[in-house]
Short mmCIF file of N, CA and C in Angstrom, two decimals:
data_model
loop_
_atom_site.label_atom_id
_atom_site.label_comp_id
_atom_site.label_asym_id
_atom_site.label_seq_id
_atom_site.Cartn_x
_atom_site.Cartn_y
_atom_site.Cartn_z
N MET A 1 74.22 73.41 5.48
CA MET A 1 74.25 74.93 5.10
C MET A 1 75.72 74.29 5.14
N GLY A 2 76.33 75.75 4.05
CA GLY A 2 77.51 76.07 3.19
C GLY A 2 77.13 74.95 1.55
N GLN A 3 75.59 74.34 1.25
CA GLN A 3 76.22 73.76 0.29
C GLN A 3 75.95 74.15 -0.74
N GLU A 4 75.96 73.57 -2.60
CA GLU A 4 74.87 74.31 -3.24
C GLU A 4 74.08 73.38 -3.99
N LYS A 5 72.20 74.38 -3.92
CA LYS A 5 71.53 73.34 -4.75
C LYS A 5 71.14 73.67 -5.52
N ASP A 6 70.42 72.93 -6.98
CA ASP A 6 69.79 73.83 -7.49
C ASP A 6 68.49 74.39 -7.17
N ILE A 7 67.48 75.19 -7.61
CA ILE A 7 66.24 75.77 -7.27
C ILE A 7 65.47 75.69 -8.53
N THR A 8 64.00 74.66 -8.95
CA THR A 8 63.77 75.37 -10.66
C THR A 8 62.43 75.40 -9.50
N THR A 9 62.31 77.09 -9.92
CA THR A 9 61.19 77.13 -10.23
C THR A 9 60.41 77.95 -11.05
N ILE A 10 58.89 77.60 -11.50
CA ILE A 10 58.03 77.34 -12.74
C ILE A 10 57.39 78.73 -12.30
N VAL A 11 56.28 79.41 -12.57
CA VAL A 11 55.11 80.14 -12.18
C VAL A 11 54.55 80.22 -13.75
N ASP A 12 53.40 80.55 -13.94
CA ASP A 12 52.60 80.48 -15.17
C ASP A 12 51.19 81.41 -14.43
N SER A 13 50.32 82.67 -14.92
CA SER A 13 49.59 83.13 -14.32
C SER A 13 49.06 83.26 -16.02
N THR A 14 47.74 83.83 -15.87
CA THR A 14 46.26 83.72 -16.21
C THR A 14 46.43 85.48 -15.86
N THR A 15 46.36 86.78 -16.96
CA THR A 15 45.71 87.95 -16.50
C THR A 15 44.62 88.25 -16.93
N ASP A 16 43.69 89.50 -16.89
CA ASP A 16 43.27 89.74 -17.47
C ASP A 16 43.65 91.09 -18.36
N ASP A 17 42.79 91.90 -18.59
CA ASP A 17 43.29 93.31 -20.30
C ASP A 17 44.64 94.27 -19.81
N ASN A 18 43.61 94.38 -17.80
CA ASN A 18 44.22 94.66 -16.71
C ASN A 18 45.31 94.67 -15.84
N TYR A 19 46.03 92.87 -16.62
CA TYR A 19 47.15 92.36 -15.43
C TYR A 19 46.34 92.10 -14.78
N ASN A 20 45.55 92.04 -13.96
CA ASN A 20 44.47 91.60 -12.64
C ASN A 20 45.13 89.16 -12.61
N LEU A 21 45.23 89.47 -11.71
CA LEU A 21 45.45 88.32 -11.90
C LEU A 21 43.91 87.04 -11.69
N LYS A 22 44.30 85.45 -12.72
CA LYS A 22 42.68 84.98 -12.61
C LYS A 22 43.14 83.81 -12.49
N ARG A 23 44.59 83.18 -12.80
CA ARG A 23 44.72 82.23 -12.38
C ARG A 23 46.03 81.67 -12.41
N ILE A 24 46.98 81.26 -11.41
CA ILE A 24 48.08 80.85 -10.94
C ILE A 24 48.90 79.36 -11.21
N ASP A 25 49.95 78.98 -11.89
CA ASP A 25 50.28 77.94 -11.04
C ASP A 25 52.32 77.80 -11.45
N PHE A 26 51.81 77.41 -10.01
CA PHE A 26 53.28 77.40 -9.88
C PHE A 26 53.82 76.07 -9.10
N SER A 27 55.41 76.03 -9.75
CA SER A 27 56.20 74.19 -9.11
C SER A 27 57.73 74.99 -8.57
N LEU A 28 57.97 74.63 -6.93
CA LEU A 28 58.97 74.25 -6.85
C LEU A 28 60.06 72.69 -7.06
N LYS A 29 61.46 73.09 -6.85
CA LYS A 29 61.88 71.61 -6.74
C LYS A 29 63.55 72.25 -6.85
N THR A 30 63.48 71.52 -5.24
CA THR A 30 65.30 70.95 -5.94
C THR A 30 65.49 68.92 -5.16
N SER A 31 66.73 69.43 -4.87
CA SER A 31 67.13 68.04 -4.64
C SER A 31 66.13 66.94 -4.00
N GLY A 32 65.36 67.60 -2.60
CA GLY A 32 65.21 67.23 -1.65
C GLY A 32 63.77 67.16 -1.67
N ILE A 33 62.92 68.54 -2.45
CA ILE A 33 61.56 68.98 -2.06
C ILE A 33 60.83 69.43 -2.85
N GLU A 34 59.48 69.22 -3.78
CA GLU A 34 58.89 69.35 -4.66
C GLU A 34 57.70 69.84 -4.29
N ILE A 35 57.32 71.00 -4.62
CA ILE A 35 56.00 71.79 -3.54
C ILE A 35 55.28 72.06 -5.20
N ALA A 36 53.85 72.39 -5.76
CA ALA A 36 53.16 73.00 -6.65
C ALA A 36 52.27 73.32 -6.42
N ALA A 37 52.11 74.08 -6.92
CA ALA A 37 50.64 74.91 -6.31
C ALA A 37 49.81 76.07 -7.60
N THR A 38 48.47 75.68 -7.91
CA THR A 38 47.50 75.89 -8.53
C THR A 38 46.22 76.92 -7.90
N GLY A 39 45.94 78.07 -8.76
CA GLY A 39 44.86 78.89 -7.81
C GLY A 39 43.97 79.13 -8.89
N ALA A 40 43.16 79.74 -8.89
CA ALA A 40 42.16 81.00 -9.34
C ALA A 40 41.56 81.70 -8.42
N VAL A 41 40.97 83.09 -8.61
CA VAL A 41 40.18 84.26 -8.49
C VAL A 41 39.21 84.40 -9.15
N LYS A 42 38.52 84.11 -7.79
CA LYS A 42 36.85 84.16 -8.13
C LYS A 42 36.47 85.00 -7.08
N GLY A 43 35.69 86.17 -8.04
CA GLY A 43 35.47 87.34 -7.31
C GLY A 43 36.14 87.80 -6.56
N ASN A 44 36.17 87.52 -5.13
CA ASN A 44 37.29 88.39 -4.47
C ASN A 44 37.44 87.72 -3.27
N VAL A 45 38.10 86.43 -3.45
CA VAL A 45 38.53 85.47 -3.73
C VAL A 45 39.70 84.45 -4.90
N LEU A 46 40.58 84.26 -3.68
CA LEU A 46 41.96 84.19 -4.60
C LEU A 46 42.00 82.36 -3.23
N THR A 47 41.14 81.42 -4.39
CA THR A 47 41.72 79.90 -3.54
C THR A 47 43.19 78.87 -4.50
N VAL A 48 43.54 78.66 -3.01
CA VAL A 48 44.85 77.83 -4.27
C VAL A 48 45.09 76.72 -3.47
N ASP A 49 45.46 75.11 -4.18
CA ASP A 49 45.68 73.96 -3.52
C ASP A 49 46.94 74.01 -3.73
N ILE A 50 47.31 73.24 -3.03
CA ILE A 50 49.05 73.03 -2.73
C ILE A 50 49.22 71.66 -1.93
N ASN A 51 50.52 71.18 -3.44
CA ASN A 51 50.57 69.95 -3.22
C ASN A 51 52.36 70.07 -2.69
N GLY A 52 52.54 69.27 -1.21
CA GLY A 52 53.70 70.04 -1.57
C GLY A 52 54.38 68.49 0.04
N PRO A 53 55.27 68.04 0.65
CA PRO A 53 55.68 67.48 1.34
C PRO A 53 54.74 66.80 2.11
N ALA A 54 53.77 67.98 2.88
CA ALA A 54 53.16 67.45 3.68
C ALA A 54 51.27 66.90 3.13
N GLY A 55 51.58 67.28 1.90
CA GLY A 55 50.39 66.04 1.44
C GLY A 55 49.47 67.50 1.13
N LYS A 56 48.23 67.22 0.22
CA LYS A 56 47.87 68.67 0.04
C LYS A 56 46.74 69.47 0.17
N THR A 57 46.30 70.20 0.53
CA THR A 57 46.01 71.35 1.22
C THR A 57 45.87 72.44 0.58
N THR A 58 44.14 72.91 1.00
CA THR A 58 43.70 74.03 0.09
C THR A 58 43.48 74.84 0.87
N GLN A 59 43.91 76.94 0.25
CA GLN A 59 44.07 78.26 1.00
C GLN A 59 43.31 79.05 0.17
N SER A 60 42.56 79.67 1.24
CA SER A 60 41.33 80.70 0.27
C SER A 60 42.26 82.31 0.49
N PHE A 61 42.12 83.06 0.41
CA PHE A 61 42.66 84.63 0.69
C PHE A 61 40.98 85.46 -0.16
N THR A 62 40.82 86.17 1.38
CA THR A 62 40.02 87.21 0.48
C THR A 62 40.82 88.54 0.64
N LEU A 63 39.75 89.12 -1.29
CA LEU A 63 40.85 90.14 -1.31
C LEU A 63 40.37 91.69 -1.14
N ASN A 64 40.70 92.05 -1.05
CA ASN A 64 40.72 93.66 -0.82
C ASN A 64 40.61 95.00 -2.06
N GLU A 65 41.01 94.06 -2.79
CA GLU A 65 41.66 94.89 -4.22
C GLU A 65 42.24 93.44 -5.23
N PRO A 66 41.66 94.12 -6.40
CA PRO A 66 42.98 92.73 -7.17
C PRO A 66 44.28 92.94 -7.08
N LEU A 67 44.96 91.51 -7.61
CA LEU A 67 46.01 90.80 -7.53
C LEU A 67 46.68 91.08 -8.94
N ILE A 68 47.53 91.60 -8.71
CA ILE A 68 48.79 91.50 -10.54
C ILE A 68 49.13 90.83 -10.09
N SER A 69 49.26 90.13 -11.48
CA SER A 69 50.77 89.19 -11.95
C SER A 69 52.14 90.32 -11.93
N SER A 70 52.80 89.28 -11.06
CA SER A 70 54.53 90.46 -10.37
C SER A 70 55.09 90.13 -12.42
N GLU A 71 55.13 89.69 -13.00
CA GLU A 71 55.12 90.32 -14.24
C GLU A 71 54.19 91.62 -14.76
N GLY A 72 52.86 92.08 -14.41
CA GLY A 72 52.09 92.45 -14.80
C GLY A 72 52.56 93.53 -14.43
N ILE A 73 53.20 93.41 -13.21
CA ILE A 73 53.86 94.80 -12.99
C ILE A 73 54.23 96.11 -13.81
N VAL A 74 55.28 95.94 -14.40
CA VAL A 74 56.06 97.06 -15.31
C VAL A 74 54.51 97.04 -16.75
N MET A 75 54.08 95.72 -16.91
CA MET A 75 53.18 96.48 -18.11
C MET A 75 51.77 97.57 -17.53
N ARG A 76 51.56 97.30 -16.15
CA ARG A 76 50.91 97.81 -15.79
C ARG A 76 50.72 99.16 -15.62
N ILE A 77 52.37 99.45 -15.42
CA ILE A 77 52.51 101.25 -15.99
C ILE A 77 52.82 101.58 -17.16
N VAL A 78 53.51 101.41 -17.77
CA VAL A 78 53.39 100.93 -19.19
C VAL A 78 52.23 101.46 -19.58
N GLN A 79 51.19 100.82 -19.50
CA GLN A 79 49.19 100.70 -19.65
C GLN A 79 49.24 102.78 -19.47
N ASP A 80 49.59 103.20 -17.86
CA ASP A 80 49.22 104.07 -17.53
C ASP A 80 50.37 105.25 -18.16
N GLY A 81 50.87 104.68 -18.67
CA GLY A 81 52.26 105.61 -19.51
C GLY A 81 53.03 106.76 -18.94
N PHE A 82 53.66 105.82 -17.40
CA PHE A 82 54.16 105.96 -16.77
C PHE A 82 53.54 107.52 -16.23
N GLY A 83 52.58 107.86 -16.05
CA GLY A 83 51.87 108.82 -15.49
C GLY A 83 52.12 109.42 -13.94
N ARG A 84 52.45 109.01 -13.19
CA ARG A 84 52.36 109.27 -11.96
C ARG A 84 53.74 109.43 -11.65
N SER A 85 54.33 108.93 -10.51
CA SER A 85 55.80 109.04 -9.36
C SER A 85 55.63 107.84 -8.94
N ASP A 86 54.48 107.26 -8.68
CA ASP A 86 53.89 106.06 -7.36
C ASP A 86 53.19 105.27 -7.51
N TYR A 87 53.19 104.09 -7.87
CA TYR A 87 52.44 103.29 -8.03
C TYR A 87 51.86 101.72 -6.40
N ASN A 88 51.17 101.10 -6.38
CA ASN A 88 51.08 100.40 -5.26
C ASN A 88 50.00 99.43 -6.02
N PHE A 89 50.21 98.34 -5.52
CA PHE A 89 49.80 96.98 -6.45
C PHE A 89 50.19 96.08 -5.03
N HIS A 90 49.01 94.96 -5.00
CA HIS A 90 49.60 93.58 -4.29
C HIS A 90 49.79 92.27 -5.58
N ILE A 91 50.51 91.53 -4.72
CA ILE A 91 51.30 90.14 -5.88
C ILE A 91 51.07 89.55 -4.36
N PHE A 92 50.58 88.21 -5.11
CA PHE A 92 50.34 86.81 -4.49
C PHE A 92 51.96 86.32 -4.71
N ASP A 93 52.43 85.74 -3.97
CA ASP A 93 53.70 84.83 -3.23
C ASP A 93 53.82 83.73 -3.20
N PRO A 94 53.97 82.71 -4.61
CA PRO A 94 53.50 81.59 -3.28
C PRO A 94 54.44 80.29 -3.04
N THR A 95 55.19 80.70 -3.40
CA THR A 95 56.55 80.92 -1.71
C THR A 95 56.43 80.17 -0.56
N ILE A 96 55.80 81.92 -0.22
CA ILE A 96 54.98 82.29 1.29
C ILE A 96 53.85 81.58 1.13
N ARG A 97 53.30 81.71 0.34
CA ARG A 97 51.55 81.40 0.01
C ARG A 97 51.23 82.98 1.28
N GLN A 98 51.70 84.40 0.84
CA GLN A 98 51.40 85.37 1.01
C GLN A 98 50.28 86.39 0.27
N MET A 99 49.76 87.59 0.52
CA MET A 99 50.00 88.03 0.16
C MET A 99 50.64 89.92 0.01
N LEU A 100 50.83 89.93 -0.94
CA LEU A 100 52.50 91.12 0.03
C LEU A 100 52.26 92.14 -1.31
N PRO A 101 52.61 93.46 -0.60
CA PRO A 101 52.26 95.31 -1.26
C PRO A 101 53.58 95.07 -1.88
N VAL A 102 53.67 95.96 -3.12
CA VAL A 102 54.10 96.30 -3.84
C VAL A 102 54.68 97.82 -4.16
N HIS A 103 55.92 98.48 -3.92
CA HIS A 103 55.15 100.12 -4.05
C HIS A 103 56.50 100.32 -5.28
N VAL A 104 56.44 100.78 -6.15
CA VAL A 104 56.87 100.87 -7.70
C VAL A 104 57.22 102.98 -7.39
N THR A 105 58.52 103.64 -7.63
CA THR A 105 57.99 104.08 -7.76
C THR A 105 59.34 104.60 -8.79
N VAL A 106 58.24 105.27 -9.66
CA VAL A 106 59.01 106.20 -10.79
C VAL A 106 59.85 107.29 -10.81
N LEU A 107 61.56 106.77 -11.23
CA LEU A 107 62.22 107.30 -10.50
C LEU A 107 63.16 108.67 -12.07
N GLY A 108 62.03 108.34 -12.79
CA GLY A 108 62.17 109.49 -14.05
C GLY A 108 63.14 108.89 -15.54
N LYS A 109 63.12 109.49 -16.20
CA LYS A 109 64.06 109.12 -17.60
C LYS A 109 65.12 109.13 -17.63
N GLU A 110 66.02 107.89 -18.65
CA GLU A 110 67.21 107.72 -18.55
C GLU A 110 67.42 107.66 -19.99
N THR A 111 68.56 107.60 -20.30
CA THR A 111 68.93 106.84 -21.80
C THR A 111 70.19 106.08 -21.19
N LYS A 112 69.81 104.88 -21.78
CA LYS A 112 71.16 103.83 -21.21
C LYS A 112 71.89 103.75 -22.48
N LYS A 113 72.79 103.29 -22.33
CA LYS A 113 73.57 102.17 -23.56
C LYS A 113 73.44 101.50 -24.12
N ILE A 114 73.03 100.06 -24.63
CA ILE A 114 72.87 98.90 -24.43
C ILE A 114 73.31 99.06 -26.36
N MET A 115 73.83 98.02 -25.93
CA MET A 115 74.79 97.64 -27.21
C MET A 115 75.61 98.80 -28.80
N ASN A 116 76.08 99.73 -27.41
CA ASN A 116 76.28 101.09 -28.52
C ASN A 116 75.69 101.90 -28.86
N SER A 117 74.34 101.32 -28.68
CA SER A 117 73.06 102.83 -29.14
C SER A 117 72.34 103.09 -27.84
N PRO A 118 72.00 104.08 -27.87
CA PRO A 118 71.41 104.96 -26.77
C PRO A 118 69.86 104.43 -27.01
N VAL A 119 69.45 104.29 -25.81
CA VAL A 119 68.49 103.74 -25.17
C VAL A 119 67.45 104.41 -24.41
N ASP A 120 65.45 105.06 -24.71
CA ASP A 120 65.32 105.55 -24.10
C ASP A 120 64.86 104.49 -22.60
N THR A 121 64.72 105.23 -21.63
CA THR A 121 64.51 104.05 -20.30
C THR A 121 63.34 104.67 -19.45
N PHE A 122 63.09 104.27 -18.33
CA PHE A 122 62.21 105.29 -17.35
C PHE A 122 62.96 104.12 -15.93
N LYS A 123 63.15 104.71 -15.24
CA LYS A 123 64.25 104.48 -14.11
C LYS A 123 63.49 103.69 -13.65
N LEU A 124 62.77 102.69 -12.33
CA LEU A 124 62.21 102.56 -11.64
C LEU A 124 62.78 101.15 -10.40
N GLU A 125 62.32 101.98 -9.67
CA GLU A 125 62.58 101.14 -7.75
C GLU A 125 61.02 100.54 -7.09
N VAL A 126 61.57 99.52 -6.97
CA VAL A 126 60.64 98.60 -7.37
C VAL A 126 60.80 97.89 -6.05
N ASN A 127 60.38 98.07 -4.31
CA ASN A 127 59.92 97.54 -2.73
C ASN A 127 58.74 96.72 -3.04
N VAL A 128 59.76 95.35 -2.45
CA VAL A 128 58.90 94.49 -1.84
C VAL A 128 59.16 93.87 -0.79
N LYS A 129 58.26 94.01 0.27
CA LYS A 129 58.86 94.23 1.53
C LYS A 129 59.82 94.20 2.28
N ASP A 130 60.32 95.34 1.85
CA ASP A 130 61.73 95.75 2.02
C ASP A 130 63.05 95.57 1.52
N MET A 131 62.15 95.08 -0.28
CA MET A 131 63.84 94.61 -0.52
C MET A 131 63.69 95.80 -1.64
N LYS A 132 63.92 96.06 -2.08
CA LYS A 132 64.60 97.10 -3.41
C LYS A 132 64.93 96.83 -4.14
N GLU A 133 64.77 97.01 -5.46
CA GLU A 133 65.39 96.63 -6.73
C GLU A 133 65.35 97.89 -8.75
N THR A 134 66.25 97.99 -8.43
CA THR A 134 66.39 99.30 -8.86
C THR A 134 66.09 98.68 -10.93
N MET A 135 65.42 98.54 -11.49
CA MET A 135 65.09 98.34 -13.18
C MET A 135 65.09 99.72 -13.85
N TRP A 136 64.78 99.60 -14.86
CA TRP A 136 65.56 100.31 -15.58
C TRP A 136 64.31 100.03 -17.20
N VAL A 137 63.56 100.42 -17.96
CA VAL A 137 62.50 99.86 -18.71
C VAL A 137 62.30 100.82 -19.91
N THR A 138 61.77 100.41 -21.25
CA THR A 138 61.58 100.85 -22.54
C THR A 138 59.98 101.53 -22.68
N PRO A 139 59.74 102.56 -22.84
CA PRO A 139 58.13 102.90 -22.43
C PRO A 139 57.13 101.64 -23.59
N GLN A 140 58.31 100.74 -23.58
CA GLN A 140 57.03 99.92 -24.47
C GLN A 140 57.19 98.85 -23.22
N GLY A 141 57.57 98.69 -21.84
CA GLY A 141 58.37 97.66 -20.79
C GLY A 141 59.00 96.54 -20.62
N GLU A 142 60.27 96.66 -21.76
CA GLU A 142 60.82 95.53 -22.28
C GLU A 142 62.23 96.48 -21.23
N THR A 143 62.60 95.20 -19.87
CA THR A 143 63.58 95.31 -18.96
C THR A 143 64.52 95.59 -19.94
N VAL A 144 65.66 96.89 -19.35
CA VAL A 144 66.75 96.61 -20.38
C VAL A 144 68.32 95.89 -19.30
N GLU A 145 67.95 96.83 -17.84
CA GLU A 145 69.05 96.87 -16.34
C GLU A 145 68.40 96.39 -15.24
N GLU A 146 68.81 95.18 -14.27
CA GLU A 146 68.22 95.69 -13.29
C GLU A 146 69.12 95.43 -12.17
N ILE A 147 69.35 95.79 -11.09
CA ILE A 147 70.27 95.41 -10.34
C ILE A 147 69.39 95.89 -8.65
#
C-alpha cells in the first residue's frame, strides 16, 4: 500500500449499428499481474474466456436484454436525439466480470466555452454502481468535459 503502480488497460469492442455489444477484447497489465479476456455475444448469451494468474477460465452470462458497449452509451443517446430525460442500459465490466446497470440523466442543454468559443452541449449525469460522473457532450456525441 502507498506505492504507485502503472496499470494499463485496453478495451476493444465490436458492436452492431445500435451499439449493442457483439464482441469484447480486454487486457489489464500491472507490474505483477496480467489478465486478458475475450468475449462474444451469441443469441442471449455472453461467453467470456479469461486468462489470468489462475489460468484459463470460461464464464457464460445469460442476457435479459442487449448489452451496450461502454463507448456506445453516449452514441445511443445521440441516436435518440437526446429525446428523453432518462436512459437505462447494461454494460459488461470485464475487470469484475459483471453486467452492470447504467442510468443516464439528460440534465439539459448548456453552452460551454471551449478554447474561447461557445459550444452547444448536453449535460449528462451517468450513474454506474452508485458512482456518478457528469459530462458535457456535443449533439454529435463528442465529450468536451467530464467531472
